């Protein structure tokens, strides 16, 4: 059923014309009732049969030829794609009893084209002129009248065929105009001769240079498939087209047919997604920086063809927005009217803004991250005023969100650095303020202890005071050590040294420690400072090792690094404590409950020393019973 509610199959079969529909292999596809009456056959007898199986030559005819003539005509239609009007000819048909009946016919054969230009079906139209031919066979006048009649029939058939061709062309044009794909037919010079309505709307009467290279290939006989064309016409929005082209034959004046599908929205959405992934990878590679932000602006700009992109941040000193990064296509200037005040309006509104101005294009301003207190504003400019709402939303939720993560991460790192700096400054200040009175307390306590008149109780009290003062001074010196190492205020006495030998010296005298060390692993380090690190790791491992188990120490070189591992089997480090293990003054629940001595500074100092050497100090993931600390240093 069609859109109008008509049953076109019933309409076709009821046609007063005798019509037979064939596929390109000459298999009978459908037939009108008039044709069935003329040939004394039933529809079920014919459908699915080859034409010449259903209608063979009369074996009793001394001069058969109906099959050959009809086959030649149909072959010409298939080969050249044209309508063929045959002369009246004799073609006997079989009766139901198996005998043949003499018939004369005036046939017309025509092609039916598919959307891609190939022949889909053949239509065989006949008119039974047997009575007329037999009536005109007696006498010369009859023969002349018969010839005239035949010629008249031929002319009428040709007129009918031309009318059918015109109707078919109009039908095909109407069908082509209804498509959302641009269809064009070109001549031997590649000039468009025919085009549908979509092609007119897309190109008007222009023939852009971007389309010519693939078209030249098709004119030379090549089939062009899925060629992508970036179409930019003056005064029109950018379009991305998928072009297919192929040569055609049998159509006078036409050599090539071209189809153009607009894939702009789909392609730009894909490019935008690729840009979002690229931004994500770029941000994840390292610490956020101004250069990272400039690269992000380039990626955003090229993702869907913006003419310029900018990023504005709030100046902490002036409390006004300032532009921190900018990218432009071919160094274009700002759209003057759109750029003025737009970042500020988006900042105050705390919501994305899309503004257009005739002749000035359009701009999209996105506060990031979205919310009441944005950290920046991304502004994207377009030469045209047409950017789909879907693409604008994708920029906001995709790249805009990634930029929000970038800014949050940069702010977090700045706050963390500020916190570290403030903490270290506080430690240094407090340490310096405490060191002088502690030194005085120690000195005066030692003088008092030298007094021979002290009784035992007084001497014990002074001894406790001296011991606690020395302990407190040790903590202060360790704090100053941490602050100095972090800020590089303490110089390392570096020299080439054998790390394996230093490990063996640190292990010497300790029971229950097994060493697997290479002969020599040379690093450029401070032996005293690195010995402090090894002593801390060994003491920690021995303290927490299960009784009867060994502490395993390994030293080896690995891809340009010297590696020391210290492992013990014992109570594992809880997952929630692992991230704080190297923090100042951190002591785990087990250490506090079991009365293990310490102030929570040893691992903090150890990591600071290692990092000053350009190395890393890490602990294994929670899980197995063995806990392993890994020290890595650059090899000399």
CSV table of N, CA and C in Angstrom, one decimal, residues 244-338:
chain,number,residue,atom,x,y,z
A,244,UNK,N,29.8,9.8,-3.1
A,244,UNK,CA,29.9,8.6,-3.9
A,244,UNK,C,29.7,9.0,-5.4
A,245,UNK,N,30.5,8.4,-6.3
A,245,UNK,CA,30.3,8.7,-7.7
A,245,UNK,C,30.7,7.5,-8.5
A,246,UNK,N,30.0,7.3,-9.7
A,246,UNK,CA,30.3,6.2,-10.6
A,246,UNK,C,29.9,6.6,-12.0
A,247,UNK,N,30.6,6.0,-13.0
A,247,UNK,CA,30.2,6.2,-14.4
A,247,UNK,C,28.9,5.5,-14.7
A,248,UNK,N,28.2,6.1,-15.7
A,248,UNK,CA,26.9,5.5,-16.2
A,248,UNK,C,27.0,5.4,-17.7
A,249,UNK,N,26.3,4.4,-18.3
A,249,UNK,CA,26.3,4.2,-19.7
A,249,UNK,C,24.8,4.2,-20.2
A,250,UNK,N,24.7,4.5,-21.5
A,250,UNK,CA,23.4,4.4,-22.2
A,250,UNK,C,22.5,5.6,-21.9
A,251,UNK,N,23.1,6.7,-21.4
A,251,UNK,CA,22.3,7.9,-21.2
A,251,UNK,C,23.0,9.0,-22.0
A,252,UNK,N,22.4,9.5,-23.1
A,252,UNK,CA,23.1,10.5,-23.9
A,252,UNK,C,23.4,11.8,-23.2
A,253,UNK,N,24.6,12.2,-23.3
A,253,UNK,CA,25.0,13.4,-22.6
A,253,UNK,C,25.4,13.3,-21.2
A,254,UNK,N,25.2,12.1,-20.6
A,254,UNK,CA,25.5,11.9,-19.2
A,254,UNK,C,26.6,10.8,-19.1
A,255,UNK,N,27.6,11.1,-18.2
A,255,UNK,CA,28.7,10.1,-18.0
A,255,UNK,C,28.8,9.7,-16.6
A,256,UNK,N,28.3,10.5,-15.6
A,256,UNK,CA,28.6,10.2,-14.2
A,256,UNK,C,27.4,10.6,-13.4
A,257,UNK,N,27.2,9.7,-12.4
A,257,UNK,CA,26.1,10.1,-11.4
A,257,UNK,C,26.8,10.2,-10.0
A,258,UNK,N,26.4,11.3,-9.3
A,258,UNK,CA,27.1,11.6,-8.0
A,258,UNK,C,26.0,11.7,-6.9
A,259,UNK,N,26.3,11.2,-5.7
A,259,UNK,CA,25.5,11.3,-4.6
A,259,UNK,C,26.3,12.0,-3.4
A,260,UNK,N,25.6,12.9,-2.7
A,260,UNK,CA,26.3,13.6,-1.6
A,260,UNK,C,25.4,13.5,-0.4
A,261,UNK,N,25.9,12.9,0.7
A,261,UNK,CA,25.1,12.8,1.9
A,261,UNK,C,25.7,13.8,3.0
A,262,UNK,N,24.9,14.6,3.6
A,262,UNK,CA,25.4,15.5,4.6
A,262,UNK,C,25.6,14.8,5.9
A,263,UNK,N,26.8,14.6,6.4
A,263,UNK,CA,27.2,13.9,7.6
A,263,UNK,C,27.8,14.9,8.6
A,264,UNK,N,27.4,16.2,8.5
A,264,UNK,CA,28.1,17.2,9.3
A,264,UNK,C,27.8,16.9,10.8
A,265,UNK,N,26.6,16.8,11.2
A,265,UNK,CA,26.3,16.6,12.6
A,265,UNK,C,27.0,15.4,13.2
A,266,UNK,N,26.9,14.2,12.5
A,266,UNK,CA,27.5,13.0,13.0
A,266,UNK,C,29.0,13.1,13.0
A,267,UNK,N,29.6,13.7,12.0
A,267,UNK,CA,31.1,13.8,11.9
A,267,UNK,C,31.6,14.8,13.0
A,268,UNK,N,30.9,15.9,13.2
A,268,UNK,CA,31.4,16.9,14.2
A,268,UNK,C,31.2,16.3,15.6
A,269,UNK,N,30.2,15.5,15.8
A,269,UNK,CA,30.0,14.9,17.1
A,269,UNK,C,31.1,13.9,17.4
A,270,UNK,N,31.5,13.2,16.3
A,270,UNK,CA,32.6,12.2,16.5
A,270,UNK,C,33.9,13.0,16.8
A,271,UNK,N,34.2,14.1,16.0
A,271,UNK,CA,35.4,14.9,16.3
A,271,UNK,C,35.4,15.5,17.7
A,272,UNK,N,34.2,15.9,18.1
A,272,UNK,CA,34.1,16.5,19.5
A,272,UNK,C,34.5,15.4,20.5
A,273,UNK,N,34.0,14.2,20.3
A,273,UNK,CA,34.3,13.1,21.2
A,273,UNK,C,35.8,12.8,21.2
A,274,UNK,N,36.4,12.8,20.0
A,274,UNK,CA,37.8,12.6,19.9
A,274,UNK,C,38.6,13.7,20.7
A,275,UNK,N,38.1,15.0,20.5
A,275,UNK,CA,38.8,16.1,21.2
A,275,UNK,C,38.7,15.9,22.7
A,276,UNK,N,37.5,15.5,23.2
A,276,UNK,CA,37.3,15.3,24.6
A,276,UNK,C,38.3,14.2,25.2
A,277,UNK,N,38.5,13.1,24.4
A,277,UNK,CA,39.4,12.1,24.8
A,277,UNK,C,40.8,12.7,24.8
A,278,UNK,N,41.2,13.5,23.8
A,278,UNK,CA,42.5,14.0,23.7
A,278,UNK,C,42.8,15.0,24.9
A,279,UNK,N,41.8,15.8,25.3
A,279,UNK,CA,41.9,16.7,26.4
A,279,UNK,C,42.1,15.9,27.7
A,280,UNK,N,41.3,14.8,27.9
A,280,UNK,CA,41.4,14.0,29.0
A,280,UNK,C,42.8,13.4,29.2
A,281,UNK,N,43.4,12.9,28.1
A,281,UNK,CA,44.7,12.3,28.1
A,281,UNK,C,45.8,13.3,28.4
A,282,UNK,N,45.6,14.5,27.8
A,282,UNK,CA,46.5,15.6,28.0
A,282,UNK,C,46.6,16.0,29.5
A,283,UNK,N,45.4,16.2,30.1
A,283,UNK,CA,45.4,16.6,31.5
A,283,UNK,C,45.9,15.5,32.4
A,284,UNK,N,45.7,14.3,32.0
A,284,UNK,CA,46.2,13.2,32.9
A,284,UNK,C,47.7,12.9,32.8
A,285,UNK,N,48.4,13.5,31.8
A,285,UNK,CA,49.8,13.2,31.6
A,285,UNK,C,50.7,13.8,32.6
A,286,UNK,N,50.3,15.0,33.1
A,286,UNK,CA,51.2,15.6,34.1
A,286,UNK,C,50.5,16.7,34.9
A,287,UNK,N,51.3,17.6,35.5
A,287,UNK,CA,50.7,18.6,36.3
A,287,UNK,C,50.1,19.7,35.4
A,288,UNK,N,48.9,20.2,35.8
A,288,UNK,CA,48.2,21.2,35.0
A,288,UNK,C,49.1,22.5,34.9
A,289,UNK,N,49.2,23.1,33.8
A,289,UNK,CA,50.1,24.3,33.6
A,289,UNK,C,49.4,25.1,32.5
A,290,UNK,N,50.0,26.3,32.4
A,290,UNK,CA,49.6,27.3,31.4
A,290,UNK,C,49.7,26.7,30.0
A,291,UNK,N,50.8,26.0,29.7
A,291,UNK,CA,51.0,25.3,28.4
A,291,UNK,C,50.0,24.3,28.2
A,292,UNK,N,49.6,23.5,29.2
A,292,UNK,CA,48.6,22.5,29.0
A,292,UNK,C,47.3,23.2,28.6
A,293,UNK,N,47.0,24.3,29.3
A,293,UNK,CA,45.7,25.0,28.9
A,293,UNK,C,45.7,25.5,27.5
A,294,UNK,N,46.9,26.0,27.0
A,294,UNK,CA,47.0,26.5,25.6
A,294,UNK,C,46.7,25.3,24.7
A,295,UNK,N,47.3,24.2,25.0
A,295,UNK,CA,47.1,23.0,24.1
A,295,UNK,C,45.6,22.6,24.1
A,296,UNK,N,45.0,22.7,25.3
A,296,UNK,CA,43.5,22.4,25.4
A,296,UNK,C,42.7,23.3,24.5
A,297,UNK,N,43.1,24.6,24.5
A,297,UNK,CA,42.3,25.6,23.6
A,297,UNK,C,42.5,25.2,22.2
A,298,UNK,N,43.7,24.7,21.8
A,298,UNK,CA,43.8,24.3,20.4
A,298,UNK,C,43.0,23.1,20.0
A,299,UNK,N,42.9,22.1,20.9
A,299,UNK,CA,42.1,20.9,20.7
A,299,UNK,C,40.6,21.3,20.6
A,300,UNK,N,40.2,22.1,21.5
A,300,UNK,CA,38.8,22.6,21.5
A,300,UNK,C,38.5,23.3,20.2
A,301,UNK,N,39.4,24.2,19.8
A,301,UNK,CA,39.1,24.9,18.6
A,301,UNK,C,39.0,24.1,17.3
A,302,UNK,N,39.9,23.1,17.2
A,302,UNK,CA,39.9,22.3,16.0
A,302,UNK,C,38.9,21.2,16.0
A,303,UNK,N,38.3,20.9,17.2
A,303,UNK,CA,37.4,19.8,17.3
A,303,UNK,C,36.2,19.9,16.4
A,304,UNK,N,35.5,21.0,16.4
A,304,UNK,CA,34.3,21.1,15.5
A,304,UNK,C,34.4,22.4,14.6
A,305,UNK,N,35.6,22.9,14.5
A,305,UNK,CA,35.8,24.0,13.6
A,305,UNK,C,35.5,25.4,14.1
A,306,UNK,N,35.7,25.7,15.4
A,306,UNK,CA,35.6,27.0,15.9
A,306,UNK,C,36.6,27.9,15.3
A,307,UNK,N,36.3,29.2,15.2
A,307,UNK,CA,37.2,30.2,14.6
A,307,UNK,C,38.2,30.7,15.7
A,308,UNK,N,37.8,30.6,16.9
A,308,UNK,CA,38.7,31.0,18.0
A,308,UNK,C,38.2,30.4,19.3
A,309,UNK,N,39.1,30.2,20.3
A,309,UNK,CA,38.7,29.7,21.6
A,309,UNK,C,39.6,30.5,22.6
A,310,UNK,N,39.0,30.8,23.8
A,310,UNK,CA,39.7,31.5,24.8
A,310,UNK,C,39.3,30.9,26.2
A,311,UNK,N,40.2,31.1,27.1
A,311,UNK,CA,39.9,30.8,28.5
A,311,UNK,C,40.2,31.9,29.4
A,312,UNK,N,39.2,32.3,30.2
A,312,UNK,CA,39.3,33.4,31.1
A,312,UNK,C,39.3,32.9,32.6
A,313,UNK,N,40.1,33.5,33.4
A,313,UNK,CA,40.2,33.2,34.8
A,313,UNK,C,40.1,34.5,35.7
A,314,UNK,N,39.8,34.3,36.9
A,314,UNK,CA,39.6,35.4,37.9
A,314,UNK,C,41.0,35.8,38.4
A,315,UNK,N,41.5,37.0,38.2
A,315,UNK,CA,42.8,37.5,38.7
A,315,UNK,C,42.6,37.6,40.2
A,316,UNK,N,43.5,37.0,41.0
A,316,UNK,CA,43.4,37.0,42.4
A,316,UNK,C,43.7,38.4,43.0
A,317,UNK,N,44.5,39.1,42.2
A,317,UNK,CA,44.9,40.5,42.7
A,317,UNK,C,43.9,41.5,42.4
A,318,UNK,N,43.5,41.6,41.1
A,318,UNK,CA,42.5,42.6,40.7
A,318,UNK,C,41.1,42.2,40.9
A,319,UNK,N,40.8,40.9,41.1
A,319,UNK,CA,39.5,40.3,41.2
A,319,UNK,C,38.6,40.6,39.9
A,320,UNK,N,39.3,40.7,38.8
A,320,UNK,CA,38.7,40.9,37.5
A,320,UNK,C,39.1,39.7,36.6
A,321,UNK,N,38.2,39.4,35.6
A,321,UNK,CA,38.5,38.3,34.7
A,321,UNK,C,39.7,38.8,33.7
A,322,UNK,N,40.6,37.8,33.5
A,322,UNK,CA,41.6,38.1,32.5
A,322,UNK,C,41.8,36.8,31.7
A,323,UNK,N,42.2,37.0,30.4
A,323,UNK,CA,42.4,35.9,29.5
A,323,UNK,C,43.7,35.3,29.7
A,324,UNK,N,43.7,34.0,30.0
A,324,UNK,CA,44.9,33.2,30.3
A,324,UNK,C,45.4,32.4,29.1
A,325,UNK,N,44.5,32.0,28.2
A,325,UNK,CA,45.0,31.2,27.1
A,325,UNK,C,44.0,31.5,25.9
A,326,UNK,N,44.6,31.4,24.7
A,326,UNK,CA,43.8,31.7,23.5
A,326,UNK,C,44.3,31.0,22.3
A,327,UNK,N,43.4,30.5,21.4
A,327,UNK,CA,43.8,29.9,20.1
A,327,UNK,C,42.9,30.5,19.1
A,328,UNK,N,43.5,30.8,17.9
A,328,UNK,CA,42.7,31.3,16.8
A,328,UNK,C,43.0,30.5,15.5
A,329,UNK,N,42.0,30.5,14.6
A,329,UNK,CA,42.2,29.8,13.3
A,329,UNK,C,42.8,30.8,12.4
A,330,UNK,N,44.0,30.6,11.9
A,330,UNK,CA,44.7,31.5,11.0
A,330,UNK,C,44.8,32.9,11.6
A,331,UNK,N,45.0,33.0,12.9
A,331,UNK,CA,45.3,34.2,13.6
A,331,UNK,C,44.2,35.3,13.4
A,332,UNK,N,43.0,34.8,13.4
A,332,UNK,CA,41.9,35.8,13.2
A,332,UNK,C,41.7,36.6,14.4
A,333,UNK,N,41.2,37.9,14.2
A,333,UNK,CA,40.9,38.7,15.3
A,333,UNK,C,39.6,38.3,16.0
A,334,UNK,N,39.4,38.9,17.2
A,334,UNK,CA,38.1,38.6,17.9
A,334,UNK,C,37.0,39.2,17.1
A,335,UNK,N,35.8,38.5,17.2
A,335,UNK,CA,34.6,39.1,16.7
A,335,UNK,C,34.3,40.3,17.7
A,336,UNK,N,34.5,41.6,17.3
A,336,UNK,CA,34.5,42.7,18.2
A,336,UNK,C,33.3,42.8,19.1
A,337,UNK,N,32.1,42.7,18.5
A,337,UNK,CA,30.9,43.0,19.3
A,337,UNK,C,30.6,41.8,20.2
A,338,UNK,N,30.9,40.6,19.8
A,338,UNK,CA,30.5,39.4,20.6
A,338,UNK,C,31.5,39.2,21.8
